[in-house]
Amino acid sequence: MKSFTYERAKTPRDAAAAVARTPGAKFLAGGTNLLDLMKLEIETPTHLVDVQDLKLDRIEPTRDGGLRIGAFVTNTHLAADERVRRDYGVLTRAIVAGASGQLRNKATTAGNLLQRTRCPYFYDPNMPCNKRKPGSGCGAFGGFNRNHSVIGGSSLCICAFPSDMAVAMRVLDATVETVRADGSARSIPIADFHRLPGSQLPVGEFALEPGELIVAVTLPKPIGGRHFYQKVRDRSSYAFALVSVAAVIQRDGTGRVAFGGVAPKPWRVEAAEAALPQGAAAVTAAAFAGAAPRPDNAFKLPLATRALASVIAQAKAEAA
Amino acid sequence: MSVNESGDFKLTRRAVLAAGGASAAVTVMPAEAEPVPAPKPATLPLSVTVNGKRRDLTLDTRTTLLDTLREHLGLTGTKKGCDHGQCGACTVIVNGTRINSCLSLAAQHHGDEVTTIEGLGTPDNLHPMQAAFIKHDGYQCGYCTPGQICSAVSVLREIKAGVPSHVQADITAAPTATNIEMRERMSGNICRCGAYSNIAEAMAEVAEARA
């Protein structure tokens, strides 16, 4: 690990300013992903600004009936919150489907959104990776790509975004609240927060400016319906998704659906949701139109249809 | 600080390994290499309460909580397995909550209370979970055991506190300490000897005794 200096900021604005003015500085929240990457020297920050004293660890109701989740709220705390379990069940379900108990106790809401891909070529400094080293190429194209994206990738990068929590937040239309180095605030719809790789280097990842700090994630007022998070993975616990489905299905069969494990961001195509009453195949045909699977991950397309079919069947059984 | 707290100079396996590592490093250095002065690493003073005892330390900022416990405080009960949060051998309890100590900087824990396996019980006064692991053969080689026990103690607390899990049919209901619940909640602790079923039985006994 490279040497770095460390400070604990006192206010969000101070934290943002400290990172903006120090070249190579990064925010430190739970650290469960950042430290992992620092040990491999994939991340080499010169300075860490710890945000644990910023009092961003509360979940509060909003004026319009939603919830404002502080950036430093842990995954466990968020999943266990009674209001979340009752009104945003898809979010609790997604969080407890991810990582391990120890990691969820430490990992934060903002940190979860800012997770880096677990692509093995990103994680191996001896391999080409346009995300880690722009211009070095993509090892996954001709290599091991069973876990990679089937849609939303580009000729530069086909990584999959690993978060479960973010897929639920996408289906709930969450908003990411930030503070910038000059103290100004900004709201970023979750749909725009994660960027697709595109055709230009460097490979885009998050819609954040240097030093911009996430302070909260806001959920709009509850939308009712039945909440599901169906995750398919290589082992039944503590593994990243091959395919996951976050869905909120209403009694009349309409609803919302987003997919995880299939794209460089939580994958939701609102226009495809209109097909929900016609069944899973109709939805995925629209949601994955233009998909470019590789031979090793082509299984994800039928798997997404089957996972969604299972969710729809459960929703029908519960409604009956 | 030596692991050998008695103060004599008896060689431990650890000391031999550490010395071997140092001599290997010397032999691979090219003879003609110019000595490059290494930049002085940043350090930080901090205090952590470990097993009820306040410890004041000045550490390289890179030091993880795991290395602080093992290398600086001589508490080698907590184990280093993968050092990347994948195996759970390093699990300790911080402010009442279990975490992977390998994925946490010591600097993040200034002012925190840490409980390690050494703080749960002693050979003469075992924690009920330690006693149950012995009774049910909850280990073979024992390497993952300190992490398993710290995790198991915390899992029962988490169930009692109503923390939901992936295997609950109804996530709005209070969870109960069933076998499937404990298996799911212990998935962050890997045991390559495969003592899982006995670990779950040890946990069930402690959960029942406390119900």
Coordinates of C-alpha atoms in Angstrom, one line a residue:
Chain A
M1 CA 0.0 0.0 0.0
K2 CA 1.3 3.5 -0.8
S3 CA 1.7 5.9 2.1
F4 CA -1.0 8.5 2.6
T5 CA -2.0 11.2 5.1
Y6 CA -5.3 11.0 6.9
E7 CA -7.7 13.5 8.4
R8 CA -11.2 13.5 9.8
A9 CA -13.3 16.3 8.3
K10 CA -15.9 18.1 10.5
T11 CA -18.4 19.3 7.9
P12 CA -19.4 18.0 4.5
R13 CA -18.2 21.2 2.9
D14 CA -14.8 21.0 4.6
A15 CA -14.5 17.4 3.4
A16 CA -15.4 18.3 -0.1
A17 CA -13.0 21.3 -0.1
A18 CA -10.2 19.1 1.4
V19 CA -10.5 16.5 -1.4
A20 CA -10.9 19.1 -4.1
R21 CA -7.7 21.0 -3.1
T22 CA -5.5 18.0 -2.5
P23 CA -4.3 16.1 -5.6
G24 CA -4.8 12.4 -5.2
A25 CA -7.1 12.7 -2.2
K26 CA -10.1 10.5 -1.7
F27 CA -13.0 10.3 0.7
L28 CA -13.0 7.4 3.2
A29 CA -16.3 6.0 4.5
G30 CA -16.5 2.4 5.5
G31 CA -13.4 1.6 3.5
T32 CA -14.4 -2.0 2.7
N33 CA -13.9 -1.6 -1.1
L34 CA -11.3 1.3 -1.0
L35 CA -8.9 -0.5 1.4
D36 CA -9.2 -3.7 -0.7
L37 CA -8.1 -1.7 -3.8
M38 CA -5.4 0.2 -1.9
K39 CA -3.8 -3.1 -0.8
L40 CA -3.5 -4.1 -4.5
E41 CA -2.3 -0.5 -5.4
I42 CA -5.2 -0.2 -7.8
E43 CA -6.2 2.8 -5.7
T44 CA -3.2 4.9 -4.5
P45 CA -4.6 7.9 -2.7
T46 CA -2.1 10.4 -1.2
H47 CA -4.6 11.7 1.3
L48 CA -7.8 10.2 2.9
V49 CA -10.6 12.4 4.2
D50 CA -12.6 10.3 6.7
V51 CA -16.3 11.3 6.7
Q52 CA -17.3 9.4 9.8
D53 CA -17.7 12.6 11.9
L54 CA -20.0 14.4 9.5
K55 CA -23.2 13.2 11.2
L56 CA -24.5 11.6 8.0
D57 CA -25.6 8.5 9.8
R58 CA -29.4 9.1 10.1
I59 CA -32.5 8.1 8.2
E60 CA -35.1 10.9 8.3
P61 CA -38.6 11.3 6.8
T62 CA -38.8 13.9 4.0
R63 CA -41.6 16.5 3.7
D64 CA -43.2 14.7 0.7
G65 CA -43.5 11.4 2.6
G66 CA -40.2 9.8 1.5
L67 CA -37.0 9.0 3.4
R68 CA -33.6 10.7 3.4
I69 CA -30.8 8.2 4.0
G70 CA -27.6 9.7 5.3
A71 CA -24.5 8.8 3.2
F72 CA -22.8 7.2 6.1
V73 CA -25.8 5.0 7.2
T74 CA -24.4 1.4 7.1
N75 CA -26.0 -1.2 4.9
T76 CA -27.1 -3.2 7.9
H77 CA -28.8 -0.1 9.5
L78 CA -30.5 0.8 6.3
A79 CA -31.8 -2.8 5.7
A80 CA -33.0 -3.1 9.3
D81 CA -34.9 0.2 9.4
E82 CA -38.5 -0.5 10.1
R83 CA -39.8 2.1 7.5
V84 CA -37.5 0.6 4.8
R85 CA -38.6 -3.0 5.6
R86 CA -42.3 -1.9 5.5
D87 CA -42.4 0.6 2.6
Y88 CA -39.3 -0.1 0.5
G89 CA -39.0 -3.9 0.9
V90 CA -37.1 -4.2 -2.4
L91 CA -34.3 -2.2 -0.8
T92 CA -34.0 -4.3 2.3
R93 CA -34.1 -7.5 0.2
A94 CA -31.4 -6.2 -2.2
I95 CA -29.1 -5.2 0.7
V96 CA -29.3 -8.5 2.6
A97 CA -28.7 -10.4 -0.7
G98 CA -25.3 -8.7 -0.9
A99 CA -21.9 -9.2 0.7
S100 CA -21.6 -10.7 4.2
G101 CA -22.9 -9.6 7.7
Q102 CA -19.5 -8.2 8.6
L103 CA -19.2 -6.2 5.4
R104 CA -22.8 -4.9 5.6
N105 CA -22.0 -3.7 9.2
K106 CA -19.2 -1.5 7.9
A107 CA -20.2 -0.6 4.3
T108 CA -22.1 2.6 3.8
T109 CA -24.9 3.8 1.6
A110 CA -22.7 6.2 -0.4
G111 CA -19.8 3.7 -0.5
N112 CA -22.1 1.0 -1.9
L113 CA -23.1 3.3 -4.8
L114 CA -19.5 4.1 -5.5
Q115 CA -18.3 0.4 -5.5
R116 CA -15.9 -0.4 -8.3
T117 CA -16.4 -3.4 -10.6
R118 CA -15.1 -6.8 -9.5
C119 CA -13.9 -7.5 -13.1
P120 CA -10.8 -9.7 -12.7
Y121 CA -8.9 -7.7 -15.2
F122 CA -9.6 -4.5 -13.3
Y123 CA -8.3 -6.2 -10.2
D124 CA -5.1 -7.6 -11.7
P125 CA -2.5 -4.9 -12.4
N126 CA -0.7 -7.2 -14.8
M127 CA -3.7 -7.3 -17.1
P128 CA -4.9 -4.6 -19.6
C129 CA -7.9 -2.6 -18.3
N130 CA -9.1 0.7 -19.7
K131 CA -10.8 1.5 -16.4
R132 CA -7.7 1.1 -14.3
K133 CA -5.2 2.2 -17.0
P134 CA -6.9 4.1 -19.8
G135 CA -5.6 3.0 -23.2
S136 CA -4.3 -0.3 -22.1
G137 CA -7.2 -2.3 -23.6
C138 CA -9.8 -4.6 -22.2
G139 CA -8.7 -8.1 -21.1
A140 CA -12.3 -9.3 -20.8
F141 CA -13.1 -9.0 -24.5
G142 CA -11.2 -12.1 -25.5
G143 CA -10.8 -13.4 -22.0
F144 CA -12.9 -14.6 -19.1
N145 CA -16.1 -12.7 -19.4
R146 CA -18.7 -14.9 -17.8
N147 CA -19.5 -12.3 -15.2
H148 CA -19.5 -9.3 -17.5
S149 CA -22.1 -7.1 -19.1
V150 CA -24.4 -8.2 -21.8
I151 CA -25.7 -4.7 -22.5
G152 CA -24.5 -1.1 -22.0
G153 CA -20.8 -1.9 -22.5
S154 CA -18.6 -0.5 -25.2
S155 CA -15.5 -1.5 -27.2
L156 CA -13.5 -0.1 -24.3
C157 CA -15.1 -1.8 -21.3
I158 CA -17.7 -4.5 -20.7
C159 CA -17.5 -4.6 -16.9
A160 CA -20.6 -5.3 -14.7
F161 CA -21.6 -3.0 -11.8
P162 CA -21.6 -5.1 -8.7
S163 CA -24.0 -3.4 -6.3
D164 CA -27.3 -5.0 -5.3
M165 CA -28.5 -2.0 -3.3
A166 CA -28.2 0.3 -6.3
V167 CA -30.5 -1.8 -8.4
A168 CA -33.2 -1.5 -5.8
M169 CA -32.6 2.3 -5.6
R170 CA -32.9 2.5 -9.3
V171 CA -36.3 0.8 -9.3
L172 CA -37.4 3.2 -6.5
D173 CA -36.2 6.3 -8.4
A174 CA -33.9 7.4 -5.7
T175 CA -32.0 10.7 -5.8
V176 CA -28.3 11.2 -4.9
E177 CA -27.7 14.4 -2.9
T178 CA -24.2 15.9 -3.0
V179 CA -22.2 18.8 -1.7
R180 CA -19.5 20.3 -3.9
A181 CA -16.2 21.9 -2.8
D182 CA -17.7 25.4 -3.1
G183 CA -20.5 24.4 -0.7
S184 CA -23.2 24.2 -3.3
A185 CA -25.6 21.3 -3.2
R186 CA -26.8 19.1 -6.1
S187 CA -29.4 16.4 -6.7
I188 CA -28.5 13.6 -9.2
P189 CA -31.3 11.2 -10.2
I190 CA -30.0 7.6 -9.7
A191 CA -30.6 6.9 -13.4
D192 CA -27.9 9.5 -14.2
F193 CA -25.5 8.7 -11.4
H194 CA -23.7 5.7 -12.9
R195 CA -22.2 6.3 -16.4
L196 CA -21.8 3.8 -19.2
P197 CA -18.3 3.3 -20.6
G198 CA -19.0 5.0 -24.0
S199 CA -16.5 5.3 -26.8
Q200 CA -14.1 7.8 -25.2
L201 CA -11.3 7.4 -22.7
P202 CA -11.2 7.5 -19.7
V203 CA -14.1 5.1 -19.1
G204 CA -16.8 7.0 -17.4
E205 CA -18.0 5.7 -14.0
F206 CA -19.8 8.2 -11.7
A207 CA -21.4 11.6 -12.4
L208 CA -19.4 13.3 -9.7
E209 CA -17.0 16.3 -9.9
P210 CA -13.6 16.2 -8.1
G211 CA -14.3 16.7 -4.4
E212 CA -18.1 16.3 -4.8
L213 CA -19.3 14.4 -1.7
I214 CA -22.5 12.3 -1.5
V215 CA -24.3 13.4 1.7
A216 CA -27.6 11.5 1.3
V217 CA -29.8 9.3 -0.9
T218 CA -33.4 10.3 -0.9
L219 CA -36.3 7.9 -1.6
P220 CA -39.6 9.3 -3.0
K221 CA -42.8 8.5 -1.1
P222 CA -43.7 4.8 -1.1
I223 CA -45.3 3.3 -4.2
G224 CA -47.0 0.3 -2.6
G225 CA -47.1 -3.0 -4.5
R226 CA -45.2 -6.2 -3.8
H227 CA -41.4 -5.9 -3.5
F228 CA -39.0 -8.5 -4.9
Y229 CA -35.2 -8.9 -5.2
Q230 CA -34.4 -12.1 -7.0
K231 CA -30.7 -12.7 -7.2
V232 CA -29.1 -15.6 -9.1
R233 CA -25.5 -16.4 -8.2
D234 CA -22.9 -19.2 -8.1
R235 CA -23.4 -19.9 -4.4
S236 CA -26.5 -19.2 -2.4
S237 CA -24.9 -16.5 -0.1
Y238 CA -22.0 -14.1 -0.2
A239 CA -21.5 -13.9 -4.0
F240 CA -22.0 -11.3 -6.6
A241 CA -25.0 -11.5 -8.9
L242 CA -24.9 -13.3 -12.2
V243 CA -28.3 -11.8 -12.8
S244 CA -30.6 -10.0 -10.3
V245 CA -34.1 -8.6 -10.7
A246 CA -35.4 -5.8 -8.5
A247 CA -39.2 -5.4 -9.0
V248 CA -42.2 -3.7 -7.5
I249 CA -45.4 -5.3 -8.9
Q250 CA -48.8 -3.8 -8.3
R251 CA -52.0 -5.9 -7.9
D252 CA -53.0 -5.3 -11.5
G253 CA -49.8 -6.7 -12.8
T254 CA -48.2 -3.4 -13.7
G255 CA -45.0 -2.3 -12.1
R256 CA -41.3 -1.5 -12.3
V257 CA -38.3 -3.7 -12.9
A258 CA -34.5 -3.2 -12.9
F259 CA -31.7 -5.7 -13.5
G260 CA -28.3 -6.2 -11.8
G261 CA -25.2 -8.1 -13.0
V262 CA -26.0 -7.4 -16.6
A263 CA -24.6 -3.9 -17.3
P264 CA -22.1 -1.4 -16.1
K265 CA -24.9 0.3 -14.2
P266 CA -28.2 -0.8 -12.7
W267 CA -30.2 -1.6 -15.8
R268 CA -33.7 -0.3 -16.1
V269 CA -35.6 0.5 -19.3
E270 CA -38.9 2.2 -18.3
A271 CA -40.5 1.6 -21.7
A272 CA -40.1 -2.1 -21.2
E273 CA -42.1 -2.1 -18.0
A274 CA -45.3 -1.5 -19.9
A275 CA -45.0 -5.2 -21.1
L276 CA -45.1 -6.6 -17.5
P277 CA -48.7 -7.7 -17.8
Q278 CA -47.7 -9.7 -20.9
G279 CA -45.0 -11.6 -19.0
A280 CA -41.3 -11.8 -18.5
A281 CA -40.2 -12.6 -22.1
A282 CA -42.0 -9.5 -23.4
V283 CA -40.2 -7.3 -20.8
T284 CA -36.7 -8.6 -21.3
A285 CA -37.1 -8.5 -25.1
A286 CA -37.6 -4.8 -24.8
A287 CA -35.2 -4.2 -21.9
F288 CA -32.3 -6.1 -23.5
A289 CA -32.9 -5.0 -27.1
G290 CA -29.5 -4.4 -28.7
A291 CA -27.7 -6.6 -26.1
A292 CA -24.2 -7.7 -27.1
P293 CA -23.5 -10.8 -25.0
R294 CA -20.2 -12.7 -25.3
P295 CA -20.1 -16.4 -25.8
D296 CA -19.3 -17.0 -22.0
N297 CA -22.1 -14.8 -20.7
A298 CA -24.9 -15.2 -23.3
F299 CA -26.6 -17.4 -20.6
K300 CA -27.5 -14.1 -18.8
L301 CA -30.2 -13.2 -21.2
P302 CA -32.4 -16.3 -20.8
L303 CA -31.5 -16.2 -17.1
A304 CA -32.8 -12.7 -16.7
T305 CA -36.1 -13.7 -18.4
R306 CA -36.5 -16.7 -16.1
A307 CA -35.6 -14.7 -12.9
L308 CA -38.2 -12.1 -13.9
A309 CA -40.7 -14.9 -14.7
S310 CA -40.2 -16.3 -11.2
V311 CA -40.8 -12.9 -9.7
I312 CA -44.0 -12.4 -11.7
A313 CA -45.2 -15.9 -10.6
Q314 CA -44.6 -15.0 -7.0
A315 CA -46.4 -11.7 -7.3
K316 CA -49.4 -13.5 -8.9
A317 CA -49.4 -16.2 -6.2
E318 CA -49.3 -13.6 -3.4
A319 CA -52.1 -11.6 -5.1
A320 CA -54.3 -14.6 -5.5
Chain B
M1 CA 6.5 -5.7 20.9
S2 CA 7.1 -9.4 21.0
V3 CA 4.3 -11.9 21.1
N4 CA 6.2 -13.5 24.0
E5 CA 5.0 -11.4 26.8
S6 CA 7.0 -13.2 29.5
G7 CA 10.1 -11.3 28.5
D8 CA 12.5 -14.2 27.8
F9 CA 14.1 -14.6 24.4
K10 CA 12.8 -18.0 23.6
L11 CA 12.3 -18.2 19.8
T12 CA 8.8 -18.5 18.7
R13 CA 7.7 -19.8 15.3
R14 CA 6.5 -16.3 14.5
A15 CA 9.9 -14.8 15.3
V16 CA 11.7 -17.4 13.1
L17 CA 9.3 -16.6 10.2
A18 CA 9.8 -12.9 10.6
A19 CA 13.6 -13.2 10.6
G20 CA 13.5 -15.5 7.6
G21 CA 11.5 -12.8 5.7
A22 CA 14.1 -10.1 6.6
S23 CA 17.1 -12.2 5.4
A24 CA 15.3 -13.1 2.1
A25 CA 14.7 -9.4 1.5
V26 CA 18.5 -8.7 1.9
T27 CA 19.6 -11.4 -0.5
V28 CA 17.5 -10.3 -3.4
M29 CA 18.8 -6.7 -3.3
P30 CA 21.3 -6.1 -6.2
A31 CA 24.8 -5.4 -4.9
E32 CA 25.4 -2.3 -7.0
A33 CA 22.0 -0.7 -6.2
E34 CA 22.2 2.8 -4.9
P35 CA 20.4 3.1 -1.6
V36 CA 17.3 5.2 -2.2
P37 CA 16.1 7.0 0.9
A38 CA 12.5 6.0 1.4
P39 CA 10.1 8.8 2.1
K40 CA 9.1 8.8 5.7
P41 CA 5.6 7.3 5.9
A42 CA 2.9 9.3 7.5
T43 CA 2.1 8.3 11.1
L44 CA -0.9 9.1 13.4
P45 CA -1.4 9.0 17.1
L46 CA -4.6 7.2 18.2
S47 CA -6.2 5.4 21.1
V48 CA -8.4 2.4 21.0
T49 CA -9.9 0.4 23.8
V50 CA -9.2 -3.2 23.2
N51 CA -10.8 -5.9 25.4
G52 CA -11.5 -3.2 28.0
K53 CA -8.0 -1.8 28.1
R54 CA -7.2 1.6 26.6
R55 CA -4.2 1.5 24.2
D56 CA -2.4 4.6 23.0
L57 CA -0.4 4.0 19.8
T58 CA 1.3 6.0 17.1
L59 CA 1.0 4.0 13.8
D60 CA 1.8 4.3 10.1
T61 CA -1.5 5.5 8.6
R62 CA -1.6 2.3 6.5
T63 CA -1.9 0.0 9.5
T64 CA -5.1 -2.0 9.4
L65 CA -7.1 -2.7 12.6
L66 CA -6.0 -6.4 12.1
D67 CA -2.3 -5.6 12.0
T68 CA -2.7 -3.3 14.9
L69 CA -4.1 -6.1 17.0
R70 CA -1.6 -8.7 15.8
E71 CA 1.6 -6.9 15.3
H72 CA 1.4 -3.9 17.7
L73 CA -0.7 -5.3 20.6
G74 CA 0.4 -8.9 20.4
L75 CA -3.2 -10.1 20.2
T76 CA -2.6 -12.9 17.7
G77 CA -5.9 -14.7 18.4
T78 CA -7.4 -12.7 15.5
K79 CA -6.2 -14.3 12.3
K80 CA -5.2 -13.0 8.9
G81 CA -6.6 -15.2 6.2
C82 CA -7.2 -13.5 2.9
D83 CA -6.6 -9.9 4.1
H84 CA -9.3 -8.8 1.6
G85 CA -12.6 -9.3 3.4
Q86 CA -13.4 -12.6 1.7
C87 CA -12.8 -15.2 4.5
G88 CA -13.8 -13.7 7.8
A89 CA -10.8 -15.0 9.8
C90 CA -10.1 -11.5 11.0
T91 CA -13.7 -10.8 12.4
V92 CA -13.7 -8.7 15.6
I93 CA -16.4 -6.9 17.4
V94 CA -16.2 -3.0 17.3
N95 CA -18.6 -1.0 19.4
G96 CA -20.8 -4.1 19.6
T97 CA -20.8 -4.9 15.9
R98 CA -18.8 -7.5 14.0
I99 CA -16.6 -6.3 11.1
N100 CA -13.6 -7.5 9.0
S101 CA -10.6 -6.0 10.8
C102 CA -8.5 -6.4 7.7
L103 CA -10.7 -3.9 5.7
S104 CA -10.5 -1.2 8.3
L105 CA -7.7 1.3 9.1
A106 CA -6.7 1.7 12.7
A107 CA -7.1 5.4 12.2
Q108 CA -10.9 4.8 11.6
H109 CA -11.1 3.4 15.1
H110 CA -9.7 6.2 17.2
G111 CA -12.0 6.2 20.3
D112 CA -13.7 2.8 19.5
E113 CA -14.1 -0.2 21.7
V114 CA -12.8 -3.4 20.2
T115 CA -13.4 -7.0 21.4
T116 CA -11.3 -9.8 20.1
I117 CA -11.4 -13.5 20.9
E118 CA -9.0 -12.8 23.8
G119 CA -11.6 -10.5 25.3
L120 CA -14.6 -12.8 24.9
G121 CA -13.3 -15.5 27.4
T122 CA -10.2 -17.0 28.9
P123 CA -9.1 -20.7 29.0
D124 CA -10.3 -20.8 32.6
N125 CA -13.5 -18.8 32.0
L126 CA -14.8 -19.6 28.5
H127 CA -17.5 -17.5 26.8
P128 CA -20.6 -19.8 26.3
M129 CA -19.9 -19.7 22.6
Q130 CA -16.3 -20.9 23.0
A131 CA -17.6 -23.7 25.3
A132 CA -20.2 -24.7 22.8
F133 CA -17.7 -24.8 19.9
I134 CA -15.6 -27.2 22.0
K135 CA -18.5 -29.4 22.9
H136 CA -19.8 -29.6 19.3
D137 CA -16.4 -29.9 17.6
G138 CA -17.0 -26.6 15.8
Y139 CA -13.5 -26.7 14.2
Q140 CA -10.7 -28.9 13.0
C141 CA -7.5 -26.9 12.3
G142 CA -8.8 -24.0 14.3
Y143 CA -7.5 -21.2 12.1
C144 CA -10.9 -19.7 11.3
T145 CA -12.3 -20.3 14.7
P146 CA -11.6 -17.0 16.5
G147 CA -13.4 -15.2 13.6
Q148 CA -16.2 -17.8 13.6
I149 CA -16.7 -17.3 17.3
C150 CA -16.7 -13.5 17.2
S151 CA -19.1 -13.7 14.3
A152 CA -21.3 -16.3 16.0
V153 CA -21.7 -14.2 19.1
S154 CA -22.6 -11.2 17.0
V155 CA -25.0 -13.1 14.8
L156 CA -27.1 -14.1 17.9
R157 CA -27.1 -10.4 18.9
E158 CA -28.1 -9.3 15.4
I159 CA -31.0 -11.8 15.3
K160 CA -32.1 -10.5 18.7
A161 CA -31.9 -6.9 17.5
G162 CA -34.1 -7.8 14.5
V163 CA -31.6 -7.4 11.7
P164 CA -33.2 -9.0 8.7
S165 CA -31.6 -11.6 6.5
H166 CA -31.8 -12.9 2.9
V167 CA -33.5 -16.2 4.0
Q168 CA -36.5 -14.6 5.9
A169 CA -39.7 -15.2 4.1
D170 CA -41.2 -12.0 5.6
I171 CA -38.6 -9.3 6.1
T172 CA -41.0 -7.2 8.3
A173 CA -41.2 -10.1 10.9
A174 CA -38.7 -10.6 13.7
P175 CA -36.1 -13.1 12.7
T176 CA -35.5 -16.3 14.8
A177 CA -32.3 -18.3 15.4
T178 CA -33.1 -21.2 13.0
N179 CA -30.4 -23.3 11.4
I180 CA -31.0 -21.8 8.0
E181 CA -30.8 -18.3 9.5
M182 CA -27.5 -19.0 11.2
R183 CA -26.0 -20.6 8.1
E184 CA -27.0 -17.5 6.0
R185 CA -25.7 -15.0 8.5
M186 CA -22.4 -16.9 9.0
S187 CA -21.6 -16.9 5.2
G188 CA -18.9 -14.3 5.6
N189 CA -16.8 -16.8 7.6
I190 CA -15.2 -19.5 5.5
C191 CA -14.0 -22.8 7.1
R192 CA -11.9 -24.9 4.7
C193 CA -12.1 -27.8 7.1
G194 CA -15.9 -27.7 6.6
A195 CA -17.0 -27.6 10.3
Y196 CA -20.1 -25.6 9.3
S197 CA -22.7 -28.0 10.5
N198 CA -21.1 -28.3 13.9
I199 CA -20.7 -24.5 14.2
A200 CA -24.4 -24.2 13.5
E201 CA -25.1 -26.7 16.3
A202 CA -22.9 -24.9 18.7
M203 CA -24.7 -21.6 17.9
A204 CA -28.1 -23.3 18.3
E205 CA -27.2 -24.5 21.8
V206 CA -26.1 -21.0 22.9
A207 CA -29.2 -19.5 21.3
E208 CA -31.5 -21.9 23.1
A209 CA -29.8 -21.4 26.4
R210 CA -30.4 -17.7 26.1
A211 CA -34.0 -17.9 24.8

